[in-house]
Amino acid sequence: MKNKINFLDLGTQPLANNYLAKNKSKKRENKYKLIVCFDKVTKLVSIKNTFSSEKMFNNTYPYRSSMSKTMINSFKKLSKIIKNKYKPKKILEIGSNDGAFIKNFKKNLTIGIEPCSNVERITKKLKYNTYSKYWSVNTAKKILTDHNKVDLVYSANTISHIKNLNQVFEAINIVLNEKGIFILEDPSLLECLKNNTYDQFYNEHIYVFSTLGLMNILKKHNLEIFKVERLEIHGGSNRYYIKKNTNSIKLENSFKLAIKEEIKYGLNKISTYKKFANRVKKSKSELITILKKLKRKNEKIIGYGATAKATTILNYCKINNKTIDYFLDTTKEKQNKLMPGSKIPILKYKGNLDSKVKYIFLGAWNFKKEIFLKEKKYIKNGGKFITHTPTPKII
Ligand code: DWN
């Protein structure tokens, strides 16, 4: 604990995926102080106060990976590469959600681990080999007994959600073949800092990884990053290709470049994070100013994409339904509920935006390209979006 330095205080927050039923609006929500810290030894950036996995990922989990074409296409593209380049006989996915990735493979080729039983049921119904379990040493041993070792482990937007990284990588070592590959994909800390996307921090994102931090923790488990791919996904993610250090695959230039760039930006120094925290404060006041100005002119503002990330912004900036009338979202499980904390209603996205709405706060800013394409008619008719990244503005 002594090595950890707090650098960002995002106020009191509710659990980001805890969408409230309308009749529960008066119910007291579980809240916590969202504080972000930097470990000066490991260089890992993490949130200070955490909840158990069981509290966050259970049978009411609302998120579905298949809700965006961007994600579906990204998984499809990677699957082709995996089939052609690595030709694995068995693939294990940690955090298989509704099957957006494993659906690209034959059923006998994949194993999925998804702790949220309501979500895992979707792939089980389709006859995929999925387990409703948290990723742990025990789960890895169960996989070993049921299937033997695997050639490839893939995990997107999941490892950063697990507090005990030592256990995560110990479990990887149990299931992965000596010549196997572990592909880990998560939002990039460098992009988060560059774009001031402080909303990447919330209870589920226990870590936002840098190559540097990840490299240090992997080392303890005799695992090495040999390649880093930069992705546009989720506002800038890294896809890390990891191997056991007994495997002779050469470290690629992309890995060395990623480390070099992170050090050049200062991800190894607390001063960089303190500067980021100052920019976040500025971002808050600028966003509030924009919204207040519009409200003074009696403009109606709605939200697009009831994301977990938006909960951080709304609660940090104290934005409620007096400012944003409602959010639109395509996810059935979120519709007709209330955003956590701010209690802004979430309505079903039906395809046609209300012509009276001239300003939309972009909750799903990470899918800006996809959304702008979908809403080109709204934009052509003069409709505007409000974003907080890289700096608050109307676009
Ligand atoms: O890491 C995580 C990511 C991958 O997913 C989890 N901890 C929880 C969740 O975070 P999020 O809610 O911030 O993720 P997204 O993927 O940014 O959520 C997009 C939301 O926007 C979904 O609720 C679907 C919705 N959406 C929509 O209504 N119309 C998305 C698109 C692209 C659209 O056109």
CSV table of C-alpha atoms and ligand atoms in Angstrom, one decimal:
chain,number,residue,atom,x,y,z
A,1,MET,CA,0.0,0.0,0.0
A,2,LYS,CA,2.9,2.3,0.8
A,3,ASN,CA,4.0,2.3,-2.8
A,4,LYS,CA,0.6,3.6,-4.0
A,5,ILE,CA,0.1,7.3,-4.5
A,6,ASN,CA,-3.4,8.7,-4.9
A,7,PHE,CA,-3.6,11.2,-7.8
A,8,LEU,CA,-7.2,11.6,-8.8
A,9,ASP,CA,-10.4,11.9,-6.8
A,10,LEU,CA,-13.6,11.4,-8.9
A,11,GLY,CA,-15.9,11.8,-6.0
A,12,THR,CA,-18.6,9.6,-4.6
A,13,GLN,CA,-19.9,7.1,-7.2
A,14,PRO,CA,-22.5,4.4,-7.4
A,15,LEU,CA,-21.7,1.0,-9.0
A,16,ALA,CA,-21.5,1.8,-12.7
A,17,ASN,CA,-23.6,-1.1,-14.1
A,18,ASN,CA,-26.2,-1.0,-11.3
A,19,TYR,CA,-29.1,0.4,-13.4
A,20,LEU,CA,-32.0,1.1,-11.2
A,21,ALA,CA,-35.6,-0.1,-11.7
A,22,LYS,CA,-37.9,3.0,-12.0
A,23,ASN,CA,-39.8,1.9,-8.9
A,24,LYS,CA,-36.5,1.7,-6.9
A,25,SER,CA,-35.5,5.3,-7.5
A,26,LYS,CA,-35.8,6.1,-3.8
A,27,LYS,CA,-33.7,3.1,-2.8
A,28,ARG,CA,-30.3,3.9,-1.2
A,29,GLU,CA,-27.6,3.0,-3.7
A,30,ASN,CA,-24.3,1.4,-2.7
A,31,LYS,CA,-21.7,4.2,-3.1
A,32,TYR,CA,-17.9,4.5,-2.8
A,33,LYS,CA,-15.1,7.0,-3.2
A,34,LEU,CA,-13.6,6.7,-6.6
A,35,ILE,CA,-9.9,7.4,-6.1
A,36,VAL,CA,-7.2,6.5,-8.6
A,37,CYS,CA,-3.7,5.7,-7.6
A,38,PHE,CA,-0.3,5.0,-9.1
A,39,ASP,CA,2.0,2.3,-7.8
A,40,LYS,CA,5.5,3.7,-8.0
A,41,VAL,CA,7.1,0.2,-8.0
A,42,THR,CA,5.0,-1.8,-10.4
A,43,LYS,CA,3.8,1.4,-12.4
A,44,LEU,CA,0.3,0.0,-12.3
A,45,VAL,CA,-2.6,2.4,-12.2
A,46,SER,CA,-5.6,1.2,-10.2
A,47,ILE,CA,-8.6,2.4,-8.3
A,48,LYS,CA,-8.3,2.5,-4.5
A,49,ASN,CA,-11.7,1.2,-3.3
A,50,THR,CA,-12.9,-2.0,-4.8
A,51,PHE,CA,-15.9,-4.3,-4.7
A,52,SER,CA,-15.9,-8.1,-4.8
A,53,SER,CA,-16.3,-9.8,-8.2
A,54,GLU,CA,-19.5,-11.3,-7.0
A,55,LYS,CA,-21.0,-7.9,-6.2
A,56,MET,CA,-20.1,-6.6,-9.7
A,57,PHE,CA,-20.5,-9.6,-12.0
A,58,ASN,CA,-23.6,-11.7,-11.2
A,59,ASN,CA,-26.8,-12.8,-12.7
A,60,THR,CA,-28.1,-9.3,-13.4
A,61,TYR,CA,-25.2,-8.1,-15.4
A,62,PRO,CA,-26.6,-5.8,-18.2
A,63,TYR,CA,-23.6,-5.4,-20.6
A,64,ARG,CA,-23.7,-7.2,-24.0
A,65,SER,CA,-20.6,-7.1,-26.3
A,66,SER,CA,-22.7,-7.6,-29.4
A,67,MET,CA,-24.4,-4.2,-29.0
A,68,SER,CA,-22.0,-2.5,-31.3
A,69,LYS,CA,-21.0,-3.3,-34.9
A,70,THR,CA,-17.5,-2.0,-34.1
A,71,MET,CA,-17.0,-4.7,-31.5
A,72,ILE,CA,-18.5,-7.5,-33.7
A,73,ASN,CA,-16.2,-6.5,-36.6
A,74,SER,CA,-13.1,-6.2,-34.4
A,75,PHE,CA,-13.7,-9.8,-33.0
A,76,LYS,CA,-14.4,-11.1,-36.5
A,77,LYS,CA,-11.1,-9.6,-37.8
A,78,LEU,CA,-9.1,-11.0,-35.0
A,79,SER,CA,-10.6,-14.4,-35.3
A,80,LYS,CA,-9.5,-14.6,-39.0
A,81,ILE,CA,-6.0,-13.7,-38.0
A,82,ILE,CA,-6.0,-16.3,-35.2
A,83,LYS,CA,-7.3,-19.0,-37.6
A,84,ASN,CA,-4.8,-18.2,-40.3
A,85,LYS,CA,-1.7,-17.4,-38.3
A,86,TYR,CA,-1.9,-19.4,-35.1
A,87,LYS,CA,-4.2,-22.3,-36.1
A,88,PRO,CA,-5.0,-23.2,-32.5
A,89,LYS,CA,-6.7,-26.5,-31.7
A,90,LYS,CA,-8.3,-25.1,-28.6
A,91,ILE,CA,-9.0,-21.5,-27.6
A,92,LEU,CA,-10.1,-20.3,-24.2
A,93,GLU,CA,-11.8,-16.9,-23.8
A,94,ILE,CA,-11.9,-15.3,-20.4
A,95,GLY,CA,-15.0,-13.0,-20.2
A,96,SER,CA,-16.9,-14.5,-23.2
A,97,ASN,CA,-20.0,-12.4,-22.5
A,98,ASP,CA,-22.7,-13.0,-25.1
A,99,GLY,CA,-20.3,-14.9,-27.5
A,100,ALA,CA,-19.4,-12.0,-29.8
A,101,PHE,CA,-15.8,-13.5,-30.1
A,102,ILE,CA,-16.3,-17.3,-29.8
A,103,LYS,CA,-19.2,-17.2,-32.3
A,104,ASN,CA,-16.5,-16.8,-35.0
A,105,PHE,CA,-15.2,-20.3,-34.3
A,106,LYS,CA,-16.5,-23.9,-34.6
A,107,LYS,CA,-18.2,-24.9,-31.3
A,108,ASN,CA,-15.7,-27.7,-30.5
A,109,LEU,CA,-12.7,-25.2,-30.9
A,110,THR,CA,-13.6,-22.8,-28.0
A,111,ILE,CA,-14.2,-22.7,-24.3
A,112,GLY,CA,-15.7,-19.6,-22.7
A,113,ILE,CA,-15.5,-18.4,-19.2
A,114,GLU,CA,-18.3,-15.9,-18.2
A,115,PRO,CA,-19.2,-15.4,-14.5
A,116,CYS,CA,-22.5,-13.6,-15.2
A,117,SER,CA,-24.9,-16.5,-15.5
A,118,ASN,CA,-27.6,-14.5,-17.2
A,119,VAL,CA,-25.1,-13.7,-20.0
A,120,GLU,CA,-23.4,-17.1,-20.1
A,121,ARG,CA,-26.8,-18.6,-20.6
A,122,ILE,CA,-26.9,-17.0,-24.1
A,123,THR,CA,-23.9,-19.0,-25.3
A,124,LYS,CA,-24.8,-22.1,-23.5
A,125,LYS,CA,-28.2,-22.1,-25.3
A,126,LEU,CA,-26.3,-21.9,-28.6
A,127,LYS,CA,-24.4,-25.0,-27.5
A,128,TYR,CA,-21.1,-23.3,-26.9
A,129,ASN,CA,-18.9,-24.8,-24.3
A,130,THR,CA,-19.1,-22.1,-21.6
A,131,TYR,CA,-18.6,-22.0,-17.9
A,132,SER,CA,-20.3,-19.6,-15.5
A,133,LYS,CA,-17.2,-19.1,-13.4
A,134,TYR,CA,-14.8,-16.4,-12.3
A,135,TRP,CA,-11.3,-16.7,-13.7
A,136,SER,CA,-9.2,-18.2,-11.0
A,137,VAL,CA,-6.6,-21.0,-10.3
A,138,ASN,CA,-9.5,-23.3,-9.4
A,139,THR,CA,-11.3,-22.6,-12.7
A,140,ALA,CA,-8.0,-23.1,-14.6
A,141,LYS,CA,-7.6,-26.5,-12.9
A,142,LYS,CA,-11.2,-27.4,-13.8
A,143,ILE,CA,-10.5,-26.5,-17.5
A,144,LEU,CA,-7.3,-28.6,-17.3
A,145,THR,CA,-9.3,-31.6,-16.0
A,146,ASP,CA,-12.1,-31.2,-18.6
A,147,HIS,CA,-10.1,-30.3,-21.7
A,148,ASN,CA,-6.4,-30.4,-21.1
A,149,LYS,CA,-4.2,-27.4,-22.0
A,150,VAL,CA,-5.1,-24.8,-24.7
A,151,ASP,CA,-3.0,-23.2,-27.5
A,152,LEU,CA,-4.5,-19.8,-27.2
A,153,VAL,CA,-6.1,-17.7,-24.5
A,154,TYR,CA,-8.0,-14.5,-25.4
A,155,SER,CA,-9.4,-11.9,-23.1
A,156,ALA,CA,-10.9,-8.5,-24.1
A,157,ASN,CA,-11.9,-6.0,-21.5
A,158,THR,CA,-11.9,-8.4,-18.6
A,159,ILE,CA,-8.4,-8.8,-17.0
A,160,SER,CA,-8.5,-5.1,-15.9
A,161,HIS,CA,-11.7,-6.1,-14.0
A,162,ILE,CA,-10.0,-8.6,-11.8
A,163,LYS,CA,-8.2,-7.4,-8.6
A,164,ASN,CA,-5.9,-10.3,-8.0
A,165,LEU,CA,-3.6,-10.2,-11.1
A,166,ASN,CA,-1.2,-12.7,-9.5
A,167,GLN,CA,-4.0,-15.2,-9.4
A,168,VAL,CA,-5.0,-14.3,-13.0
A,169,PHE,CA,-1.6,-15.0,-14.4
A,170,GLU,CA,-1.0,-18.1,-12.3
A,171,ALA,CA,-4.2,-19.5,-13.7
A,172,ILE,CA,-3.0,-18.6,-17.2
A,173,ASN,CA,0.2,-20.6,-16.7
A,174,ILE,CA,-1.9,-23.6,-15.6
A,175,VAL,CA,-4.0,-23.8,-18.8
A,176,LEU,CA,-1.6,-22.5,-21.5
A,177,ASN,CA,0.6,-24.8,-23.6
A,178,GLU,CA,4.3,-24.1,-23.4
A,179,LYS,CA,4.2,-22.8,-27.0
A,180,GLY,CA,0.8,-21.2,-26.5
A,181,ILE,CA,-0.2,-17.5,-26.8
A,182,PHE,CA,-2.2,-15.3,-24.5
A,183,ILE,CA,-3.8,-12.3,-26.2
A,184,LEU,CA,-5.0,-9.7,-23.7
A,185,GLU,CA,-6.9,-6.6,-24.9
A,186,ASP,CA,-7.8,-3.6,-22.7
A,187,PRO,CA,-8.1,0.2,-22.8
A,188,SER,CA,-4.7,1.9,-23.0
A,189,LEU,CA,-3.6,4.1,-20.1
A,190,LEU,CA,-1.6,6.2,-22.5
A,191,GLU,CA,-4.7,7.0,-24.6
A,192,CYS,CA,-6.7,7.6,-21.5
A,193,LEU,CA,-4.3,10.3,-20.3
A,194,LYS,CA,-3.8,11.8,-23.8
A,195,ASN,CA,-7.6,12.0,-24.4
A,196,ASN,CA,-8.6,12.9,-20.8
A,197,THR,CA,-11.0,10.0,-20.8
A,198,TYR,CA,-11.2,9.9,-17.0
A,199,ASP,CA,-14.4,8.0,-17.3
A,200,GLN,CA,-12.4,4.8,-18.0
A,201,PHE,CA,-12.2,4.7,-14.2
A,202,TYR,CA,-15.1,3.1,-12.4
A,203,ASN,CA,-15.7,0.2,-10.0
A,204,GLU,CA,-15.3,-2.5,-12.7
A,205,HIS,CA,-12.1,-1.0,-14.2
A,206,ILE,CA,-9.9,-1.8,-11.3
A,207,TYR,CA,-6.9,-1.2,-13.5
A,208,VAL,CA,-6.2,0.8,-16.7
A,209,PHE,CA,-3.1,-0.9,-18.0
A,210,SER,CA,0.0,0.5,-19.5
A,211,THR,CA,2.5,-1.8,-21.3
A,212,LEU,CA,5.0,-0.9,-18.6
A,213,GLY,CA,2.7,-1.9,-15.6
A,214,LEU,CA,1.6,-5.1,-17.3
A,215,MET,CA,5.1,-6.1,-18.2
A,216,ASN,CA,6.2,-5.8,-14.6
A,217,ILE,CA,3.4,-7.9,-13.2
A,218,LEU,CA,3.7,-10.5,-16.0
A,219,LYS,CA,7.5,-10.9,-15.3
A,220,LYS,CA,6.7,-12.3,-11.8
A,221,HIS,CA,4.9,-15.1,-13.6
A,222,ASN,CA,7.5,-15.8,-16.2
A,223,LEU,CA,5.3,-14.3,-18.9
A,224,GLU,CA,6.4,-11.8,-21.5
A,225,ILE,CA,4.7,-9.4,-23.9
A,226,PHE,CA,6.2,-10.0,-27.4
A,227,LYS,CA,4.0,-7.7,-29.5
A,228,VAL,CA,1.7,-4.7,-28.9
A,229,GLU,CA,-1.0,-3.8,-31.3
A,230,ARG,CA,-2.7,-0.4,-31.0
A,231,LEU,CA,-6.5,-0.5,-31.6
A,232,GLU,CA,-9.1,2.3,-31.9
A,233,ILE,CA,-11.5,0.2,-29.8
A,234,HIS,CA,-12.9,1.9,-26.7
A,235,GLY,CA,-11.1,5.1,-27.5
A,236,GLY,CA,-7.7,3.5,-27.8
A,237,SER,CA,-6.8,0.0,-26.6
A,238,ASN,CA,-3.8,-2.2,-26.6
A,239,ARG,CA,-3.8,-5.8,-27.7
A,240,TYR,CA,-0.9,-7.5,-25.9
A,241,TYR,CA,0.5,-10.7,-27.3
A,242,ILE,CA,2.0,-12.7,-24.4
A,243,LYS,CA,4.0,-15.9,-24.2
A,244,LYS,CA,5.7,-18.0,-21.6
A,245,ASN,CA,9.4,-17.0,-21.3
A,246,THR,CA,10.4,-20.6,-22.2
A,247,ASN,CA,8.9,-19.9,-25.7
A,248,SER,CA,11.5,-18.6,-28.1
A,249,ILE,CA,9.3,-16.2,-30.1
A,250,LYS,CA,11.3,-13.0,-30.6
A,251,LEU,CA,10.1,-9.8,-28.9
A,252,GLU,CA,8.8,-7.5,-31.7
A,253,ASN,CA,9.6,-3.9,-32.3
A,254,SER,CA,6.0,-2.9,-31.5
A,255,PHE,CA,6.6,-4.0,-27.8
A,256,LYS,CA,9.9,-2.0,-27.5
A,257,LEU,CA,8.2,1.1,-29.2
A,258,ALA,CA,5.2,0.9,-26.9
A,259,ILE,CA,7.5,1.0,-23.8
A,260,LYS,CA,9.6,3.8,-25.3
A,261,GLU,CA,6.5,5.9,-26.0
A,262,GLU,CA,5.1,5.4,-22.6
A,263,ILE,CA,8.3,6.4,-20.9
A,264,LYS,CA,8.6,9.4,-23.2
A,265,TYR,CA,5.1,10.5,-22.2
A,266,GLY,CA,6.0,9.9,-18.5
A,267,LEU,CA,3.8,7.0,-17.5
A,268,ASN,CA,6.6,6.0,-15.1
A,269,LYS,CA,6.3,9.3,-13.1
A,270,ILE,CA,3.7,10.5,-10.7
A,271,SER,CA,4.1,14.1,-12.0
A,272,THR,CA,2.4,13.0,-15.3
A,273,TYR,CA,-0.6,11.7,-13.4
A,274,LYS,CA,-0.9,14.8,-11.3
A,275,LYS,CA,-1.0,16.9,-14.5
A,276,PHE,CA,-3.7,14.6,-15.8
A,277,ALA,CA,-5.7,15.1,-12.6
A,278,ASN,CA,-5.5,18.9,-13.1
A,279,ARG,CA,-6.8,18.4,-16.7
A,280,VAL,CA,-9.7,16.3,-15.4
A,281,LYS,CA,-10.7,19.1,-13.0
A,282,LYS,CA,-10.7,21.6,-15.9
A,283,SER,CA,-12.7,19.1,-18.1
A,284,LYS,CA,-15.4,19.0,-15.4
A,285,SER,CA,-15.8,22.7,-15.2
A,286,GLU,CA,-15.8,23.1,-19.0
A,287,LEU,CA,-18.4,20.5,-19.4
A,288,ILE,CA,-20.6,22.0,-16.8
A,289,THR,CA,-20.3,25.4,-18.4
A,290,ILE,CA,-21.3,24.1,-21.8
A,291,LEU,CA,-24.4,22.3,-20.3
A,292,LYS,CA,-25.4,25.3,-18.2
A,293,LYS,CA,-25.2,27.6,-21.2
A,294,LEU,CA,-27.5,25.3,-23.2
A,295,LYS,CA,-30.0,25.0,-20.3
A,296,ARG,CA,-30.1,28.8,-19.9
A,297,LYS,CA,-31.3,28.8,-23.5
A,298,ASN,CA,-33.9,26.2,-22.6
A,299,GLU,CA,-32.3,23.6,-24.9
A,300,LYS,CA,-33.4,20.0,-24.5
A,301,ILE,CA,-30.4,17.7,-24.0
A,302,ILE,CA,-30.5,13.9,-24.2
A,303,GLY,CA,-27.8,11.2,-23.8
A,304,TYR,CA,-26.7,8.5,-26.3
A,305,GLY,CA,-25.4,5.3,-25.0
A,306,ALA,CA,-26.1,4.6,-21.3
A,307,THR,CA,-22.5,3.4,-20.7
A,308,ALA,CA,-20.8,2.5,-17.5
A,309,LYS,CA,-18.3,5.2,-18.3
A,310,ALA,CA,-21.0,7.9,-18.4
A,311,THR,CA,-21.8,7.1,-14.8
A,312,THR,CA,-18.4,8.3,-13.8
A,313,ILE,CA,-18.9,11.6,-15.7
A,314,LEU,CA,-22.4,12.2,-14.5
A,315,ASN,CA,-21.7,11.7,-10.9
A,316,TYR,CA,-18.3,13.5,-10.9
A,317,CYS,CA,-19.8,16.5,-12.6
A,318,LYS,CA,-23.1,16.2,-10.7
A,319,ILE,CA,-25.3,16.1,-13.8
A,320,ASN,CA,-28.8,14.8,-13.3
A,321,ASN,CA,-32.2,14.7,-15.1
A,322,LYS,CA,-32.6,18.5,-14.8
A,323,THR,CA,-29.9,18.8,-17.4
A,324,ILE,CA,-30.2,15.6,-19.4
A,325,ASP,CA,-33.8,14.5,-20.0
A,326,TYR,CA,-33.0,10.8,-20.8
A,327,PHE,CA,-30.5,8.5,-22.3
A,328,LEU,CA,-31.1,6.3,-25.4
A,329,ASP,CA,-29.7,2.8,-25.5
A,330,THR,CA,-30.1,-0.3,-27.6
A,331,THR,CA,-29.5,-2.7,-24.7
A,332,LYS,CA,-32.8,-4.3,-23.6
A,333,GLU,CA,-31.5,-4.9,-20.1
A,334,LYS,CA,-30.8,-1.1,-19.6
A,335,GLN,CA,-34.1,0.2,-21.1
A,336,ASN,CA,-36.7,1.7,-18.8
A,337,LYS,CA,-34.2,1.8,-16.0
A,338,LEU,CA,-32.4,4.8,-14.4
A,339,MET,CA,-28.7,5.7,-14.7
A,340,PRO,CA,-26.9,4.9,-11.4
A,341,GLY,CA,-26.6,7.9,-9.1
A,342,SER,CA,-27.8,10.5,-11.5
A,343,LYS,CA,-31.2,8.7,-11.9
A,344,ILE,CA,-31.6,9.9,-15.5
A,345,PRO,CA,-34.1,7.6,-17.3
A,346,ILE,CA,-32.9,5.3,-20.0
A,347,LEU,CA,-35.2,4.8,-23.0
A,348,LYS,CA,-35.2,2.3,-25.8
A,349,TYR,CA,-33.4,3.5,-29.0
A,350,LYS,CA,-36.0,3.2,-31.7
A,351,GLY,CA,-34.0,4.5,-34.7
A,352,ASN,CA,-35.6,7.9,-35.0
A,353,LEU,CA,-34.3,10.7,-32.9
A,354,ASP,CA,-36.8,13.3,-31.6
A,355,SER,CA,-36.6,16.3,-34.0
A,356,LYS,CA,-36.9,18.7,-31.1
A,357,VAL,CA,-33.6,17.4,-29.7
A,358,LYS,CA,-30.7,19.6,-30.9
A,359,TYR,CA,-28.0,18.4,-28.4
A,360,ILE,CA,-27.0,14.9,-27.5
A,361,PHE,CA,-24.4,14.1,-24.8
A,362,LEU,CA,-22.3,11.2,-26.2
A,363,GLY,CA,-22.1,8.6,-23.5
A,364,ALA,CA,-20.8,6.0,-25.9
A,365,TRP,CA,-18.1,8.4,-27.3
A,366,ASN,CA,-15.9,5.3,-27.9
A,367,PHE,CA,-18.3,4.4,-30.7
A,368,LYS,CA,-18.4,7.9,-32.2
A,369,LYS,CA,-17.7,6.8,-35.7
A,370,GLU,CA,-20.3,4.1,-35.7
A,371,ILE,CA,-22.9,6.4,-34.1
A,372,PHE,CA,-22.2,9.4,-36.4
A,373,LEU,CA,-22.7,7.1,-39.4
A,374,LYS,CA,-26.0,5.8,-38.0
A,375,GLU,CA,-27.1,9.4,-37.2
A,376,LYS,CA,-26.0,11.1,-40.3
A,377,LYS,CA,-29.6,12.4,-40.9
A,378,TYR,CA,-29.7,14.0,-37.5
A,379,ILE,CA,-26.3,15.6,-38.1
A,380,LYS,CA,-27.3,16.8,-41.6
A,381,ASN,CA,-30.4,18.4,-40.1
A,382,GLY,CA,-28.2,20.4,-37.7
A,383,GLY,CA,-28.3,18.1,-34.7
A,384,LYS,CA,-25.2,18.4,-32.4
A,385,PHE,CA,-23.4,16.1,-30.1
A,386,ILE,CA,-21.6,17.1,-26.9
A,387,THR,CA,-18.4,15.2,-25.9
A,388,HIS,CA,-16.0,15.5,-23.1
A,389,THR,CA,-13.0,14.1,-25.0
A,390,PRO,CA,-10.3,15.2,-25.6
A,391,THR,CA,-11.8,18.4,-24.2
A,392,PRO,CA,-15.4,19.3,-23.7
A,393,LYS,CA,-17.1,20.7,-26.8
A,394,ILE,CA,-20.1,20.7,-29.0
A,395,ILE,CA,-19.5,18.9,-32.3
B,1,DWN,O1,-15.1,-2.9,-19.9
B,1,DWN,C1,-16.3,-2.8,-20.0
B,1,DWN,C2,-16.9,-2.5,-21.4
B,1,DWN,C3,-16.3,-3.2,-22.5
B,1,DWN,O2,-18.2,-2.6,-21.4
B,1,DWN,C4,-17.3,-3.1,-18.9
B,1,DWN,N1,-16.7,-2.8,-17.7
B,1,DWN,C5,-18.6,-2.5,-19.0
B,1,DWN,C6,-19.0,-1.9,-20.4
B,1,DWN,O3,-18.6,-0.6,-20.3
B,1,DWN,P1,-19.5,0.6,-21.1
B,1,DWN,O4,-20.9,0.4,-20.7
B,1,DWN,O5,-18.8,1.9,-20.8
B,1,DWN,O6,-19.2,0.0,-22.6
B,1,DWN,P2,-19.6,0.5,-24.0
B,1,DWN,O7,-19.2,-0.6,-24.9
B,1,DWN,O8,-19.0,1.8,-24.3
B,1,DWN,O9,-21.2,0.6,-24.0
B,1,DWN,C7,-21.9,1.1,-25.1
B,1,DWN,C8,-23.3,1.4,-24.7
B,1,DWN,O10,-23.9,2.1,-25.7
B,1,DWN,C9,-24.1,0.0,-24.6
B,1,DWN,O11,-25.0,0.1,-23.6
B,1,DWN,C10,-24.8,0.0,-26.0
B,1,DWN,C11,-25.0,1.4,-26.3
B,1,DWN,N2,-25.0,1.8,-27.7
B,1,DWN,C12,-26.2,2.3,-28.3
B,1,DWN,O12,-27.2,2.5,-27.6
B,1,DWN,N3,-26.2,2.6,-29.6
B,1,DWN,C13,-23.9,1.6,-28.5
B,1,DWN,C14,-23.9,1.9,-29.8
B,1,DWN,C15,-22.7,1.7,-30.6
B,1,DWN,C16,-25.1,2.4,-30.4
B,1,DWN,O13,-25.1,2.7,-31.6
